[in-house]
């Protein structure tokens, strides 16, 4: 069975709101959470995903976005995970 190319999607995380994130479906939510995890680790951290920390941060982010649907996800991430 030949491989079919996936449909390309462009997600502009700089303009995405929390409502768009929540309404984006499972694939969008997973991509954003993985991006957020890597972004806030920075270049100096090891290439490790600690699932307990990941899930805890995802819950915090989801709760914050649920209460602040019009804020951008970048600002929400900074509020929840900013260093």
Backbone as XML, in Angstrom:
<?xml version="1.0"?>
<chain id="A" units="angstrom">
  <residue number="1" name="UNK">
    <atom name="N" x="0.843" y="-1.171" z="0.000"/>
    <atom name="CA" x="0.000" y="0.000" z="0.000"/>
    <atom name="C" x="0.894" y="1.240" z="0.000"/>
  </residue>
  <residue number="2" name="UNK">
    <atom name="N" x="0.756" y="2.114" z="-0.984"/>
    <atom name="CA" x="1.630" y="3.286" z="-1.064"/>
    <atom name="C" x="1.331" y="4.277" z="0.061"/>
  </residue>
  <residue number="3" name="UNK">
    <atom name="N" x="2.378" y="4.967" z="0.484"/>
    <atom name="CA" x="2.218" y="6.003" z="1.510"/>
    <atom name="C" x="1.583" y="7.229" z="0.881"/>
  </residue>
  <residue number="4" name="UNK">
    <atom name="N" x="0.685" y="7.825" z="1.593"/>
    <atom name="CA" x="0.047" y="9.045" z="1.130"/>
    <atom name="C" x="0.595" y="10.198" z="1.950"/>
  </residue>
  <residue number="5" name="UNK">
    <atom name="N" x="0.860" y="11.333" z="1.308"/>
    <atom name="CA" x="1.375" y="12.476" z="2.065"/>
    <atom name="C" x="0.314" y="12.998" z="3.029"/>
  </residue>
  <residue number="6" name="UNK">
    <atom name="N" x="0.774" y="13.384" z="4.177"/>
    <atom name="CA" x="-0.138" y="13.958" z="5.171"/>
    <atom name="C" x="-0.551" y="15.356" z="4.729"/>
  </residue>
  <residue number="7" name="UNK">
    <atom name="N" x="-1.721" y="15.750" z="5.130"/>
    <atom name="CA" x="-2.167" y="17.104" z="4.836"/>
    <atom name="C" x="-1.376" y="18.068" z="5.706"/>
  </residue>
  <residue number="8" name="UNK">
    <atom name="N" x="-0.756" y="19.041" z="5.076"/>
    <atom name="CA" x="0.046" y="20.019" z="5.803"/>
    <atom name="C" x="-0.870" y="21.019" z="6.488"/>
  </residue>
  <residue number="9" name="UNK">
    <atom name="N" x="-0.501" y="21.366" z="7.685"/>
    <atom name="CA" x="-1.233" y="22.370" z="8.442"/>
    <atom name="C" x="-0.217" y="23.348" z="9.012"/>
  </residue>
  <residue number="10" name="UNK">
    <atom name="N" x="-0.513" y="24.615" z="8.934"/>
    <atom name="CA" x="0.344" y="25.635" z="9.520"/>
    <atom name="C" x="-0.341" y="26.144" z="10.768"/>
  </residue>
  <residue number="11" name="UNK">
    <atom name="N" x="0.359" y="26.033" z="11.889"/>
    <atom name="CA" x="-0.159" y="26.539" z="13.148"/>
    <atom name="C" x="0.688" y="27.738" z="13.560"/>
  </residue>
  <residue number="12" name="UNK">
    <atom name="N" x="0.100" y="28.911" z="13.561"/>
    <atom name="CA" x="0.813" y="30.111" z="13.999"/>
    <atom name="C" x="0.600" y="30.241" z="15.502"/>
  </residue>
  <residue number="13" name="UNK">
    <atom name="N" x="1.546" y="29.713" z="16.249"/>
    <atom name="CA" x="1.403" y="29.691" z="17.705"/>
    <atom name="C" x="1.461" y="31.086" z="18.306"/>
  </residue>
  <residue number="14" name="UNK">
    <atom name="N" x="2.024" y="32.045" z="17.569"/>
    <atom name="CA" x="2.105" y="33.408" z="18.099"/>
    <atom name="C" x="0.749" y="34.098" z="18.118"/>
  </residue>
  <residue number="15" name="UNK">
    <atom name="N" x="-0.213" y="33.604" z="17.331"/>
    <atom name="CA" x="-1.533" y="34.237" z="17.296"/>
    <atom name="C" x="-2.644" y="33.323" z="17.795"/>
  </residue>
  <residue number="16" name="UNK">
    <atom name="N" x="-2.333" y="32.060" z="18.052"/>
    <atom name="CA" x="-3.354" y="31.112" z="18.506"/>
    <atom name="C" x="-3.826" y="31.468" z="19.916"/>
  </residue>
  <residue number="17" name="UNK">
    <atom name="N" x="-5.141" y="31.506" z="20.095"/>
    <atom name="CA" x="-5.697" y="31.777" z="21.423"/>
    <atom name="C" x="-5.901" y="30.462" z="22.176"/>
  </residue>
  <residue number="18" name="UNK">
    <atom name="N" x="-6.126" y="30.595" z="23.461"/>
    <atom name="CA" x="-6.413" y="29.408" z="24.261"/>
    <atom name="C" x="-7.671" y="28.699" z="23.763"/>
  </residue>
  <residue number="19" name="UNK">
    <atom name="N" x="-8.665" y="29.460" z="23.346"/>
    <atom name="CA" x="-9.893" y="28.846" z="22.828"/>
    <atom name="C" x="-9.598" y="28.044" z="21.567"/>
  </residue>
  <residue number="20" name="UNK">
    <atom name="N" x="-8.797" y="28.600" z="20.664"/>
    <atom name="CA" x="-8.431" y="27.883" z="19.451"/>
    <atom name="C" x="-7.639" y="26.620" z="19.793"/>
  </residue>
  <residue number="21" name="UNK">
    <atom name="N" x="-6.783" y="26.708" z="20.797"/>
    <atom name="CA" x="-6.012" y="25.554" z="21.256"/>
    <atom name="C" x="-6.942" y="24.454" z="21.753"/>
  </residue>
  <residue number="22" name="UNK">
    <atom name="N" x="-7.849" y="24.817" z="22.644"/>
    <atom name="CA" x="-8.775" y="23.839" z="23.235"/>
    <atom name="C" x="-9.692" y="23.252" z="22.166"/>
  </residue>
  <residue number="23" name="UNK">
    <atom name="N" x="-10.161" y="24.086" z="21.246"/>
    <atom name="CA" x="-11.074" y="23.638" z="20.195"/>
    <atom name="C" x="-10.353" y="22.961" z="19.024"/>
  </residue>
  <residue number="24" name="UNK">
    <atom name="N" x="-9.027" y="22.950" z="19.042"/>
    <atom name="CA" x="-8.249" y="22.461" z="17.919"/>
    <atom name="C" x="-8.227" y="20.956" z="17.731"/>
  </residue>
  <residue number="25" name="UNK">
    <atom name="N" x="-8.690" y="20.224" z="18.711"/>
    <atom name="CA" x="-8.691" y="18.773" z="18.603"/>
    <atom name="C" x="-7.422" y="18.154" z="19.161"/>
  </residue>
  <residue number="26" name="UNK">
    <atom name="N" x="-7.443" y="16.843" z="19.267"/>
    <atom name="CA" x="-6.346" y="16.109" z="19.905"/>
    <atom name="C" x="-4.990" y="16.345" z="19.251"/>
  </residue>
  <residue number="27" name="UNK">
    <atom name="N" x="-4.921" y="16.306" z="17.932"/>
    <atom name="CA" x="-3.632" y="16.466" z="17.255"/>
    <atom name="C" x="-3.028" y="17.835" z="17.533"/>
  </residue>
  <residue number="28" name="UNK">
    <atom name="N" x="-3.828" y="18.883" z="17.443"/>
    <atom name="CA" x="-3.337" y="20.234" z="17.705"/>
    <atom name="C" x="-2.904" y="20.366" z="19.153"/>
  </residue>
  <residue number="29" name="UNK">
    <atom name="N" x="-3.704" y="19.863" z="20.064"/>
    <atom name="CA" x="-3.370" y="19.944" z="21.483"/>
    <atom name="C" x="-2.043" y="19.242" z="21.760"/>
  </residue>
  <residue number="30" name="UNK">
    <atom name="N" x="-1.867" y="18.052" z="21.213"/>
    <atom name="CA" x="-0.617" y="17.306" z="21.430"/>
    <atom name="C" x="0.580" y="18.052" z="20.862"/>
  </residue>
  <residue number="31" name="UNK">
    <atom name="N" x="0.443" y="18.582" z="19.639"/>
    <atom name="CA" x="1.561" y="19.307" z="19.028"/>
    <atom name="C" x="1.942" y="20.526" z="19.840"/>
  </residue>
  <residue number="32" name="UNK">
    <atom name="N" x="0.957" y="21.286" z="20.300"/>
    <atom name="CA" x="1.233" y="22.493" z="21.074"/>
    <atom name="C" x="1.892" y="22.132" z="22.404"/>
  </residue>
  <residue number="33" name="UNK">
    <atom name="N" x="1.393" y="21.106" z="23.072"/>
    <atom name="CA" x="1.974" y="20.724" z="24.359"/>
    <atom name="C" x="3.411" y="20.239" z="24.207"/>
  </residue>
  <residue number="34" name="UNK">
    <atom name="N" x="3.690" y="19.517" z="23.144"/>
    <atom name="CA" x="5.067" y="19.052" z="22.913"/>
    <atom name="C" x="5.970" y="20.235" z="22.576"/>
  </residue>
  <residue number="35" name="UNK">
    <atom name="N" x="5.474" y="21.164" z="21.753"/>
    <atom name="CA" x="6.246" y="22.369" z="21.457"/>
    <atom name="C" x="6.553" y="23.110" z="22.751"/>
  </residue>
  <residue number="36" name="UNK">
    <atom name="N" x="5.529" y="23.291" z="23.579"/>
    <atom name="CA" x="5.685" y="24.043" z="24.821"/>
    <atom name="C" x="6.715" y="23.376" z="25.734"/>
  </residue>
  <residue number="37" name="UNK">
    <atom name="N" x="6.670" y="22.063" z="25.819"/>
    <atom name="CA" x="7.614" y="21.330" z="26.658"/>
    <atom name="C" x="9.044" y="21.587" z="26.188"/>
  </residue>
  <residue number="38" name="UNK">
    <atom name="N" x="9.280" y="21.496" z="24.890"/>
    <atom name="CA" x="10.618" y="21.725" z="24.360"/>
    <atom name="C" x="11.058" y="23.173" z="24.468"/>
  </residue>
  <residue number="39" name="UNK">
    <atom name="N" x="10.152" y="24.094" z="24.184"/>
    <atom name="CA" x="10.466" y="25.526" z="24.215"/>
    <atom name="C" x="10.935" y="25.952" z="25.602"/>
  </residue>
  <residue number="40" name="UNK">
    <atom name="N" x="10.257" y="25.499" z="26.631"/>
    <atom name="CA" x="10.590" y="25.938" z="27.980"/>
    <atom name="C" x="11.716" y="25.158" z="28.634"/>
  </residue>
  <residue number="41" name="UNK">
    <atom name="N" x="12.171" y="24.101" z="27.973"/>
    <atom name="CA" x="13.375" y="23.421" z="28.451"/>
    <atom name="C" x="14.616" y="24.173" z="27.997"/>
  </residue>
  <residue number="42" name="UNK">
    <atom name="N" x="14.549" y="24.782" z="26.835"/>
    <atom name="CA" x="15.686" y="25.522" z="26.307"/>
    <atom name="C" x="16.735" y="24.601" z="25.718"/>
  </residue>
  <residue number="43" name="UNK">
    <atom name="N" x="17.820" y="25.202" z="25.268"/>
    <atom name="CA" x="18.885" y="24.459" z="24.604"/>
    <atom name="C" x="19.770" y="23.686" z="25.560"/>
  </residue>
  <residue number="44" name="UNK">
    <atom name="N" x="19.815" y="24.087" z="26.815"/>
    <atom name="CA" x="20.778" y="23.492" z="27.738"/>
    <atom name="C" x="20.286" y="22.204" z="28.398"/>
  </residue>
  <residue number="45" name="UNK">
    <atom name="N" x="19.021" y="21.931" z="28.323"/>
    <atom name="CA" x="18.494" y="20.740" z="28.976"/>
    <atom name="C" x="18.641" y="19.506" z="28.095"/>
  </residue>
  <residue number="46" name="UNK">
    <atom name="N" x="18.610" y="18.359" z="28.720"/>
    <atom name="CA" x="18.719" y="17.103" z="27.999"/>
    <atom name="C" x="17.454" y="16.843" z="27.178"/>
  </residue>
  <residue number="47" name="UNK">
    <atom name="N" x="17.596" y="15.993" z="26.198"/>
    <atom name="CA" x="16.472" y="15.629" z="25.317"/>
    <atom name="C" x="15.664" y="14.513" z="25.971"/>
  </residue>
  <residue number="48" name="UNK">
    <atom name="N" x="15.011" y="14.855" z="27.070"/>
    <atom name="CA" x="14.243" y="13.887" z="27.845"/>
    <atom name="C" x="12.853" y="14.463" z="28.088"/>
  </residue>
  <residue number="49" name="UNK">
    <atom name="N" x="11.840" y="13.628" z="27.928"/>
    <atom name="CA" x="10.484" y="14.027" z="28.318"/>
    <atom name="C" x="10.144" y="13.263" z="29.585"/>
  </residue>
  <residue number="50" name="UNK">
    <atom name="N" x="10.019" y="13.986" z="30.669"/>
    <atom name="CA" x="9.588" y="13.394" z="31.942"/>
    <atom name="C" x="8.068" y="13.409" z="31.908"/>
  </residue>
  <residue number="51" name="UNK">
    <atom name="N" x="7.459" y="12.239" z="31.743"/>
    <atom name="CA" x="6.011" y="12.195" z="31.538"/>
    <atom name="C" x="5.227" y="12.743" z="32.722"/>
  </residue>
  <residue number="52" name="UNK">
    <atom name="N" x="5.734" y="12.580" z="33.933"/>
    <atom name="CA" x="5.023" y="13.132" z="35.093"/>
    <atom name="C" x="5.004" y="14.651" z="35.046"/>
  </residue>
  <residue number="53" name="UNK">
    <atom name="N" x="6.155" y="15.252" z="34.755"/>
    <atom name="CA" x="6.243" y="16.710" z="34.649"/>
    <atom name="C" x="5.428" y="17.192" z="33.453"/>
  </residue>
  <residue number="54" name="UNK">
    <atom name="N" x="5.525" y="16.478" z="32.333"/>
    <atom name="CA" x="4.792" y="16.845" z="31.123"/>
    <atom name="C" x="3.287" y="16.887" z="31.398"/>
  </residue>
  <residue number="55" name="UNK">
    <atom name="N" x="2.764" y="15.840" z="32.019"/>
    <atom name="CA" x="1.324" y="15.762" z="32.299"/>
    <atom name="C" x="0.915" y="16.846" z="33.293"/>
  </residue>
  <residue number="56" name="UNK">
    <atom name="N" x="1.727" y="17.083" z="34.311"/>
    <atom name="CA" x="1.417" y="18.124" z="35.299"/>
    <atom name="C" x="1.376" y="19.501" z="34.638"/>
  </residue>
  <residue number="57" name="UNK">
    <atom name="N" x="2.363" y="19.796" z="33.793"/>
    <atom name="CA" x="2.379" y="21.079" z="33.088"/>
    <atom name="C" x="1.209" y="21.193" z="32.112"/>
  </residue>
  <residue number="58" name="UNK">
    <atom name="N" x="0.859" y="20.098" z="31.444"/>
    <atom name="CA" x="-0.280" y="20.102" z="30.526"/>
    <atom name="C" x="-1.574" y="20.411" z="31.268"/>
  </residue>
  <residue number="59" name="UNK">
    <atom name="N" x="-1.726" y="19.848" z="32.451"/>
    <atom name="CA" x="-2.924" y="20.124" z="33.262"/>
    <atom name="C" x="-2.975" y="21.585" z="33.669"/>
  </residue>
  <residue number="60" name="UNK">
    <atom name="N" x="-1.845" y="22.126" z="34.117"/>
    <atom name="CA" x="-1.791" y="23.540" z="34.517"/>
    <atom name="C" x="-2.143" y="24.438" z="33.326"/>
  </residue>
  <residue number="61" name="UNK">
    <atom name="N" x="-1.562" y="24.114" z="32.168"/>
    <atom name="CA" x="-1.802" y="24.902" z="30.967"/>
    <atom name="C" x="-3.263" y="24.820" z="30.550"/>
  </residue>
  <residue number="62" name="UNK">
    <atom name="N" x="-3.838" y="23.615" z="30.574"/>
    <atom name="CA" x="-5.243" y="23.437" z="30.219"/>
    <atom name="C" x="-6.179" y="24.187" z="31.142"/>
  </residue>
  <residue number="63" name="UNK">
    <atom name="N" x="-5.890" y="24.152" z="32.433"/>
    <atom name="CA" x="-6.702" y="24.877" z="33.417"/>
    <atom name="C" x="-6.624" y="26.373" z="33.170"/>
  </residue>
  <residue number="64" name="UNK">
    <atom name="N" x="-5.402" y="26.861" z="32.954"/>
    <atom name="CA" x="-5.212" y="28.294" z="32.712"/>
    <atom name="C" x="-5.937" y="28.727" z="31.438"/>
  </residue>
  <residue number="65" name="UNK">
    <atom name="N" x="-5.798" y="27.941" z="30.375"/>
    <atom name="CA" x="-6.464" y="28.281" z="29.112"/>
    <atom name="C" x="-7.986" y="28.229" z="29.245"/>
  </residue>
  <residue number="66" name="UNK">
    <atom name="N" x="-8.474" y="27.278" z="30.018"/>
    <atom name="CA" x="-9.911" y="27.187" z="30.238"/>
    <atom name="C" x="-10.479" y="28.430" z="30.906"/>
  </residue>
  <residue number="67" name="UNK">
    <atom name="N" x="-9.683" y="29.039" z="31.772"/>
    <atom name="CA" x="-10.115" y="30.249" z="32.486"/>
    <atom name="C" x="-9.834" y="31.526" z="31.701"/>
  </residue>
  <residue number="68" name="UNK">
    <atom name="N" x="-8.968" y="31.432" z="30.676"/>
    <atom name="CA" x="-8.545" y="32.612" z="29.913"/>
    <atom name="C" x="-8.603" y="32.323" z="28.408"/>
  </residue>
  <residue number="69" name="UNK">
    <atom name="N" x="-9.795" y="32.109" z="27.860"/>
    <atom name="CA" x="-9.913" y="31.664" z="26.465"/>
    <atom name="C" x="-9.409" y="32.656" z="25.421"/>
  </residue>
  <residue number="70" name="UNK">
    <atom name="N" x="-9.355" y="33.939" z="25.732"/>
    <atom name="CA" x="-8.961" y="34.916" z="24.720"/>
    <atom name="C" x="-7.467" y="35.230" z="24.726"/>
  </residue>
  <residue number="71" name="UNK">
    <atom name="N" x="-6.743" y="34.750" z="25.718"/>
    <atom name="CA" x="-5.302" y="35.018" z="25.781"/>
    <atom name="C" x="-4.575" y="34.145" z="24.768"/>
  </residue>
  <residue number="72" name="UNK">
    <atom name="N" x="-3.450" y="34.613" z="24.262"/>
    <atom name="CA" x="-2.677" y="33.803" z="23.318"/>
    <atom name="C" x="-2.019" y="32.648" z="24.072"/>
  </residue>
  <residue number="73" name="UNK">
    <atom name="N" x="-1.789" y="31.546" z="23.361"/>
    <atom name="CA" x="-1.162" y="30.404" z="24.032"/>
    <atom name="C" x="0.273" y="30.722" z="24.425"/>
  </residue>
  <residue number="74" name="UNK">
    <atom name="N" x="0.928" y="31.630" z="23.689"/>
    <atom name="CA" x="2.287" y="32.025" z="24.052"/>
    <atom name="C" x="2.272" y="32.737" z="25.400"/>
  </residue>
  <residue number="75" name="UNK">
    <atom name="N" x="1.322" y="33.652" z="25.591"/>
    <atom name="CA" x="1.209" y="34.344" z="26.872"/>
    <atom name="C" x="0.765" y="33.401" z="27.978"/>
  </residue>
  <residue number="76" name="UNK">
    <atom name="N" x="-0.106" y="32.458" z="27.643"/>
    <atom name="CA" x="-0.539" y="31.475" z="28.632"/>
    <atom name="C" x="0.640" y="30.605" z="29.049"/>
  </residue>
  <residue number="77" name="UNK">
    <atom name="N" x="1.448" y="30.166" z="28.099"/>
    <atom name="CA" x="2.618" y="29.354" z="28.412"/>
    <atom name="C" x="3.585" y="30.116" z="29.291"/>
  </residue>
  <residue number="78" name="UNK">
    <atom name="N" x="3.776" y="31.383" z="28.991"/>
    <atom name="CA" x="4.678" y="32.212" z="29.800"/>
    <atom name="C" x="4.134" y="32.349" z="31.216"/>
  </residue>
  <residue number="79" name="UNK">
    <atom name="N" x="2.827" y="32.533" z="31.351"/>
    <atom name="CA" x="2.218" y="32.662" z="32.682"/>
    <atom name="C" x="2.333" y="31.366" z="33.478"/>
  </residue>
  <residue number="80" name="UNK">
    <atom name="N" x="2.200" y="30.223" z="32.809"/>
    <atom name="CA" x="2.210" y="28.942" z="33.494"/>
    <atom name="C" x="3.619" y="28.392" z="33.691"/>
  </residue>
  <residue number="81" name="UNK">
    <atom name="N" x="4.452" y="28.518" z="32.659"/>
    <atom name="CA" x="5.766" y="27.869" z="32.686"/>
    <atom name="C" x="6.950" y="28.818" z="32.608"/>
  </residue>
  <residue number="82" name="UNK">
    <atom name="N" x="6.686" y="30.109" z="32.473"/>
    <atom name="CA" x="7.775" y="31.070" z="32.305"/>
    <atom name="C" x="8.831" y="30.963" z="33.386"/>
  </residue>
  <residue number="83" name="UNK">
    <atom name="N" x="10.024" y="31.210" z="32.979"/>
    <atom name="CA" x="11.153" y="31.085" z="33.903"/>
    <atom name="C" x="11.455" y="32.404" z="34.561"/>
  </residue>
</chain>
